[in-house]
């Protein structure tokens, strides 16, 4: 059973997680009494040109000797058995043998290479495997490179930071078997980069589909934002007493609901006795609400309340019990008799929540489930018999009294997520997937994430800065970070409008622009309007490699396509000047580029503009353009973008989406 499932089972059984967390803080993946952390094993790649940090476990106080390539170090294990040694830096090369010895115990790791190591992290587009990528059959069949090594971090969520992995990990040289299930973006990046940086490459893939950035950031760093203190306090309590923490979380959630504009003071859907007029009968076979035949729900992404009752005898109500529910897509928060009893992220499995003693009562008991869905096919699944109270004597009492539902208006917004949830929680993936990497040497990190945070784009820049600071604290203050900007997805626009995805891209661009150690890769032209998981990861890998050659190796090449430098008035037109142009600007499919908008200061003030190229500038014309205060380009979920650069007749790279203020100073043509 995975640790993620253990977390939820612990909540169902009322078990404290502190003993579990303590046990999992030890490295259990190596043979009996391992000396080395499981990152250090056959086929590993160590980072060149920096001191080599090596660590593991031994008997408390025992002296440990470590050696590789003639370099040696001696350290003593601490009182907890943990030890860490620093060996002198090595140049790229290998294979080497790494040995660790403490007393009579000795561990030998063979075929160790020294080169450049990369952390590839994010959500489903970073997780997407080679077998799901473009031309996958040929890519897998032709894979074979002993100088690229792969390590996939197990998908494990934890409520406290872990020192070791709770599931086995292994370094694997690239071959058809190892590459098939590995991250396509990460692999194609390294394959392309190795064409110009001829050293061994180590790839560490830590990704989880649907994950939010908050889950990848440590609690320590999240607290610096001042937004999550109450939730993080609950998370700390959850490690000691899940049942008590769930009740506290329910109070926070209820406070959020009661504070929404337009919610009446007596509107408490989780409580028994809520006016029946707000509820409607649900189908006997629940399933995805989009398939109920209710027009309001046919394309609904948001929250729906569910409610039912169950009758118990006094003898039944006196027993310990577990509430068993079918799968919920994608997040449920559940109450029994007005008390929160559980909240879980993930559409694939059912829920099991142990109920506090004394919560059930003889007679009528009310079960309320709030389900949040953010992407297609939402709802509580299964027939009536899939949902039941399981009593201590083994009796299963179905929730067969008939379900009612209530749709939540979208304008109420998105509720907070329970902090212990796996991919949607706070620091859970950092604790289970990043913390176990310790201070392993890295050359840089690739970050492809954001789809799950588009609804909170206004705070994403701060969250991304926090993640960057967090990882640099762990892996080195100068860690280069490459951000993959969100690609196009969805229906192309027919008129200017607002877009959460466009705002998210702008936040990603802002964070990259402000820090010389952060880069941005534009993917606005290689997405798929019909699929949130575009398969052309080969082109993404090429762009990542090019950008990292500039960022991490200092090569003097444009890391990406044209970027806006300024926007100024020129009579009744606006001139946008571009920098970082390889060759010259080019427009594909028309005489001039499309996708430009000129905007006033308020919402709904944007309008299309015609565009004309001249050298590295684009002249925009539109009615009342001289009144515009902003210029936007490719501002939509799935815009049509046709502005590129072109050097030597090649296809060039796209100009990315942007919004830029119009300078009050008139454009001076003679200044160029």
PDB file of N, CA, C and O in Angstrom, residues 205-246:
ATOM      1  N   UNK A 205      13.149  12.786 -12.034  1.00  0.00           N
ATOM      2  CA  UNK A 205      11.784  13.207 -12.357  1.00  0.00           C
ATOM      3  C   UNK A 205      10.901  13.098 -11.119  1.00  0.00           C
ATOM      4  O   UNK A 205      10.664  12.005 -10.604  1.00  0.00           O
ATOM      5  N   UNK A 206      10.414  14.252 -10.641  1.00  0.00           N
ATOM      6  CA  UNK A 206       9.488  14.309  -9.504  1.00  0.00           C
ATOM      7  C   UNK A 206       8.273  15.093  -9.962  1.00  0.00           C
ATOM      8  O   UNK A 206       8.273  16.326  -9.923  1.00  0.00           O
ATOM      9  N   UNK A 207       7.250  14.400 -10.425  1.00  0.00           N
ATOM     10  CA  UNK A 207       6.072  15.062 -10.990  1.00  0.00           C
ATOM     11  C   UNK A 207       4.816  14.314 -10.577  1.00  0.00           C
ATOM     12  O   UNK A 207       4.854  13.108 -10.315  1.00  0.00           O
ATOM     13  N   UNK A 208       3.691  15.062 -10.561  1.00  0.00           N
ATOM     14  CA  UNK A 208       2.418  14.470 -10.151  1.00  0.00           C
ATOM     15  C   UNK A 208       1.314  15.207 -10.894  1.00  0.00           C
ATOM     16  O   UNK A 208       1.124  16.411 -10.725  1.00  0.00           O
ATOM     17  N   UNK A 209       0.548  14.485 -11.698  1.00  0.00           N
ATOM     18  CA  UNK A 209      -0.523  15.091 -12.467  1.00  0.00           C
ATOM     19  C   UNK A 209      -1.563  15.762 -11.586  1.00  0.00           C
ATOM     20  O   UNK A 209      -1.972  15.220 -10.561  1.00  0.00           O
ATOM     21  N   UNK A 210      -1.997  16.943 -12.002  1.00  0.00           N
ATOM     22  CA  UNK A 210      -3.027  17.669 -11.272  1.00  0.00           C
ATOM     23  C   UNK A 210      -2.538  18.403 -10.045  1.00  0.00           C
ATOM     24  O   UNK A 210      -3.345  18.999  -9.323  1.00  0.00           O
ATOM     25  N   UNK A 211      -1.247  18.397  -9.784  1.00  0.00           N
ATOM     26  CA  UNK A 211      -0.745  18.988  -8.540  1.00  0.00           C
ATOM     27  C   UNK A 211      -0.702  20.508  -8.620  1.00  0.00           C
ATOM     28  O   UNK A 211      -0.482  21.097  -9.675  1.00  0.00           O
ATOM     29  N   UNK A 212      -0.909  21.143  -7.464  1.00  0.00           N
ATOM     30  CA  UNK A 212      -0.770  22.591  -7.339  1.00  0.00           C
ATOM     31  C   UNK A 212       0.623  22.921  -6.825  1.00  0.00           C
ATOM     32  O   UNK A 212       1.286  22.113  -6.171  1.00  0.00           O
ATOM     33  N   UNK A 213       1.048  24.130  -7.077  1.00  0.00           N
ATOM     34  CA  UNK A 213       2.395  24.538  -6.690  1.00  0.00           C
ATOM     35  C   UNK A 213       2.568  24.529  -5.176  1.00  0.00           C
ATOM     36  O   UNK A 213       3.662  24.269  -4.667  1.00  0.00           O
ATOM     37  N   UNK A 214       1.486  24.778  -4.437  1.00  0.00           N
ATOM     38  CA  UNK A 214       1.590  24.799  -2.976  1.00  0.00           C
ATOM     39  C   UNK A 214       2.051  23.462  -2.427  1.00  0.00           C
ATOM     40  O   UNK A 214       2.731  23.408  -1.396  1.00  0.00           O
ATOM     41  N   UNK A 215       1.697  22.369  -3.097  1.00  0.00           N
ATOM     42  CA  UNK A 215       2.086  21.045  -2.611  1.00  0.00           C
ATOM     43  C   UNK A 215       3.582  20.799  -2.757  1.00  0.00           C
ATOM     44  O   UNK A 215       4.146  19.975  -2.033  1.00  0.00           O
ATOM     45  N   UNK A 216       4.241  21.513  -3.668  1.00  0.00           N
ATOM     46  CA  UNK A 216       5.667  21.315  -3.939  1.00  0.00           C
ATOM     47  C   UNK A 216       6.552  22.240  -3.120  1.00  0.00           C
ATOM     48  O   UNK A 216       7.782  22.200  -3.263  1.00  0.00           O
ATOM     49  N   UNK A 217       5.976  23.066  -2.270  1.00  0.00           N
ATOM     50  CA  UNK A 217       6.720  24.070  -1.517  1.00  0.00           C
ATOM     51  C   UNK A 217       6.677  23.728  -0.036  1.00  0.00           C
ATOM     52  O   UNK A 217       5.622  23.348   0.483  1.00  0.00           O
ATOM     53  N   UNK A 218       7.779  23.861   0.652  1.00  0.00           N
ATOM     54  CA  UNK A 218       7.837  23.466   2.055  1.00  0.00           C
ATOM     55  C   UNK A 218       6.949  24.346   2.918  1.00  0.00           C
ATOM     56  O   UNK A 218       6.661  25.508   2.595  1.00  0.00           O
ATOM     57  N   UNK A 219       6.513  23.792   4.046  1.00  0.00           N
ATOM     58  CA  UNK A 219       5.706  24.561   4.988  1.00  0.00           C
ATOM     59  C   UNK A 219       6.470  25.780   5.474  1.00  0.00           C
ATOM     60  O   UNK A 219       5.896  26.866   5.649  1.00  0.00           O
ATOM     61  N   UNK A 220       7.749  25.598   5.691  1.00  0.00           N
ATOM     62  CA  UNK A 220       8.581  26.723   6.143  1.00  0.00           C
ATOM     63  C   UNK A 220       8.508  27.881   5.159  1.00  0.00           C
ATOM     64  O   UNK A 220       8.364  29.047   5.557  1.00  0.00           O
ATOM     65  N   UNK A 221       8.592  27.597   3.871  1.00  0.00           N
ATOM     66  CA  UNK A 221       8.569  28.659   2.876  1.00  0.00           C
ATOM     67  C   UNK A 221       7.163  29.218   2.695  1.00  0.00           C
ATOM     68  O   UNK A 221       6.971  30.419   2.511  1.00  0.00           O
ATOM     69  N   UNK A 222       6.146  28.356   2.734  1.00  0.00           N
ATOM     70  CA  UNK A 222       4.779  28.837   2.594  1.00  0.00           C
ATOM     71  C   UNK A 222       4.408  29.809   3.702  1.00  0.00           C
ATOM     72  O   UNK A 222       3.636  30.754   3.488  1.00  0.00           O
ATOM     73  N   UNK A 223       4.954  29.598   4.882  1.00  0.00           N
ATOM     74  CA  UNK A 223       4.637  30.502   5.993  1.00  0.00           C
ATOM     75  C   UNK A 223       5.152  31.913   5.745  1.00  0.00           C
ATOM     76  O   UNK A 223       4.611  32.884   6.289  1.00  0.00           O
ATOM     77  N   UNK A 224       6.177  32.055   4.919  1.00  0.00           N
ATOM     78  CA  UNK A 224       6.680  33.404   4.638  1.00  0.00           C
ATOM     79  C   UNK A 224       5.685  34.232   3.846  1.00  0.00           C
ATOM     80  O   UNK A 224       5.790  35.457   3.808  1.00  0.00           O
ATOM     81  N   UNK A 225       4.701  33.574   3.208  1.00  0.00           N
ATOM     82  CA  UNK A 225       3.708  34.295   2.422  1.00  0.00           C
ATOM     83  C   UNK A 225       2.592  34.868   3.281  1.00  0.00           C
ATOM     84  O   UNK A 225       1.869  35.770   2.839  1.00  0.00           O
ATOM     85  N   UNK A 226       2.417  34.330   4.487  1.00  0.00           N
ATOM     86  CA  UNK A 226       1.398  34.845   5.384  1.00  0.00           C
ATOM     87  C   UNK A 226      -0.026  34.517   4.989  1.00  0.00           C
ATOM     88  O   UNK A 226      -0.964  35.070   5.570  1.00  0.00           O
ATOM     89  N   UNK A 227      -0.227  33.600   4.050  1.00  0.00           N
ATOM     90  CA  UNK A 227      -1.570  33.268   3.563  1.00  0.00           C
ATOM     91  C   UNK A 227      -2.085  31.939   4.102  1.00  0.00           C
ATOM     92  O   UNK A 227      -3.285  31.680   4.077  1.00  0.00           O
ATOM     93  N   UNK A 228      -1.197  31.087   4.564  1.00  0.00           N
ATOM     94  CA  UNK A 228      -1.569  29.705   4.837  1.00  0.00           C
ATOM     95  C   UNK A 228      -1.306  29.275   6.273  1.00  0.00           C
ATOM     96  O   UNK A 228      -1.310  28.074   6.567  1.00  0.00           O
ATOM     97  N   UNK A 229      -1.103  30.211   7.171  1.00  0.00           N
ATOM     98  CA  UNK A 229      -0.715  29.844   8.530  1.00  0.00           C
ATOM     99  C   UNK A 229      -1.760  28.961   9.209  1.00  0.00           C
ATOM    100  O   UNK A 229      -1.414  27.968   9.868  1.00  0.00           O
ATOM    101  N   UNK A 230      -3.040  29.310   9.085  1.00  0.00           N
ATOM    102  CA  UNK A 230      -4.081  28.522   9.755  1.00  0.00           C
ATOM    103  C   UNK A 230      -4.114  27.099   9.207  1.00  0.00           C
ATOM    104  O   UNK A 230      -4.214  26.126   9.969  1.00  0.00           O
ATOM    105  N   UNK A 231      -4.013  26.959   7.872  1.00  0.00           N
ATOM    106  CA  UNK A 231      -4.028  25.629   7.273  1.00  0.00           C
ATOM    107  C   UNK A 231      -2.793  24.825   7.666  1.00  0.00           C
ATOM    108  O   UNK A 231      -2.872  23.620   7.916  1.00  0.00           O
ATOM    109  N   UNK A 232      -1.642  25.492   7.734  1.00  0.00           N
ATOM    110  CA  UNK A 232      -0.421  24.791   8.122  1.00  0.00           C
ATOM    111  C   UNK A 232      -0.462  24.375   9.580  1.00  0.00           C
ATOM    112  O   UNK A 232       0.089  23.328   9.950  1.00  0.00           O
ATOM    113  N   UNK A 233      -1.108  25.162  10.409  1.00  0.00           N
ATOM    114  CA  UNK A 233      -1.301  24.750  11.803  1.00  0.00           C
ATOM    115  C   UNK A 233      -2.134  23.476  11.867  1.00  0.00           C
ATOM    116  O   UNK A 233      -1.841  22.560  12.650  1.00  0.00           O
ATOM    117  N   UNK A 234      -3.171  23.397  11.039  1.00  0.00           N
ATOM    118  CA  UNK A 234      -3.991  22.192  10.986  1.00  0.00           C
ATOM    119  C   UNK A 234      -3.161  21.010  10.497  1.00  0.00           C
ATOM    120  O   UNK A 234      -3.292  19.888  11.003  1.00  0.00           O
ATOM    121  N   UNK A 235      -2.293  21.235   9.511  1.00  0.00           N
ATOM    122  CA  UNK A 235      -1.456  20.156   8.989  1.00  0.00           C
ATOM    123  C   UNK A 235      -0.545  19.595  10.079  1.00  0.00           C
ATOM    124  O   UNK A 235      -0.355  18.372  10.181  1.00  0.00           O
ATOM    125  N   UNK A 236       0.013  20.469  10.905  1.00  0.00           N
ATOM    126  CA  UNK A 236       0.851  20.000  12.010  1.00  0.00           C
ATOM    127  C   UNK A 236       0.032  19.147  12.986  1.00  0.00           C
ATOM    128  O   UNK A 236       0.509  18.125  13.497  1.00  0.00           O
ATOM    129  N   UNK A 237      -1.207  19.552  13.229  1.00  0.00           N
ATOM    130  CA  UNK A 237      -2.072  18.781  14.125  1.00  0.00           C
ATOM    131  C   UNK A 237      -2.447  17.444  13.483  1.00  0.00           C
ATOM    132  O   UNK A 237      -2.599  16.428  14.181  1.00  0.00           O
ATOM    133  N   UNK A 238      -2.580  17.428  12.161  1.00  0.00           N
ATOM    134  CA  UNK A 238      -2.953  16.207  11.452  1.00  0.00           C
ATOM    135  C   UNK A 238      -1.902  15.120  11.631  1.00  0.00           C
ATOM    136  O   UNK A 238      -2.224  13.929  11.690  1.00  0.00           O
ATOM    137  N   UNK A 239      -0.643  15.507  11.724  1.00  0.00           N
ATOM    138  CA  UNK A 239       0.428  14.526  11.916  1.00  0.00           C
ATOM    139  C   UNK A 239       0.305  13.835  13.271  1.00  0.00           C
ATOM    140  O   UNK A 239       0.738  12.691  13.433  1.00  0.00           O
ATOM    141  N   UNK A 240      -0.295  14.516  14.247  1.00  0.00           N
ATOM    142  CA  UNK A 240      -0.444  13.945  15.585  1.00  0.00           C
ATOM    143  C   UNK A 240      -1.808  13.285  15.799  1.00  0.00           C
ATOM    144  O   UNK A 240      -1.907  12.248  16.454  1.00  0.00           O
ATOM    145  N   UNK A 241      -2.867  13.915  15.279  1.00  0.00           N
ATOM    146  CA  UNK A 241      -4.219  13.430  15.533  1.00  0.00           C
ATOM    147  C   UNK A 241      -5.104  13.781  14.344  1.00  0.00           C
ATOM    148  O   UNK A 241      -5.731  14.843  14.317  1.00  0.00           O
ATOM    149  N   UNK A 242      -5.175  12.907  13.341  1.00  0.00           N
ATOM    150  CA  UNK A 242      -5.939  13.230  12.133  1.00  0.00           C
ATOM    151  C   UNK A 242      -7.402  13.565  12.411  1.00  0.00           C
ATOM    152  O   UNK A 242      -7.952  14.485  11.819  1.00  0.00           O
ATOM    153  N   UNK A 243      -8.036  12.823  13.292  1.00  0.00           N
ATOM    154  CA  UNK A 243      -9.457  13.049  13.519  1.00  0.00           C
ATOM    155  C   UNK A 243      -9.714  14.436  14.104  1.00  0.00           C
ATOM    156  O   UNK A 243     -10.629  15.161  13.677  1.00  0.00           O
ATOM    157  N   UNK A 244      -8.909  14.818  15.058  1.00  0.00           N
ATOM    158  CA  UNK A 244      -9.073  16.144  15.654  1.00  0.00           C
ATOM    159  C   UNK A 244      -8.773  17.233  14.640  1.00  0.00           C
ATOM    160  O   UNK A 244      -9.469  18.258  14.575  1.00  0.00           O
ATOM    161  N   UNK A 245      -7.761  17.010  13.794  1.00  0.00           N
ATOM    162  CA  UNK A 245      -7.394  18.016  12.793  1.00  0.00           C
ATOM    163  C   UNK A 245      -8.480  18.168  11.741  1.00  0.00           C
ATOM    164  O   UNK A 245      -8.730  19.289  11.268  1.00  0.00           O
ATOM    165  N   UNK A 246      -9.149  17.062  11.369  1.00  0.00           N
ATOM    166  CA  UNK A 246     -10.223  17.156  10.383  1.00  0.00           C
ATOM    167  C   UNK A 246     -11.348  18.032  10.907  1.00  0.00           C
ATOM    168  O   UNK A 246     -11.922  18.850  10.177  1.00  0.00           O
TER     169      UNK A 246
END
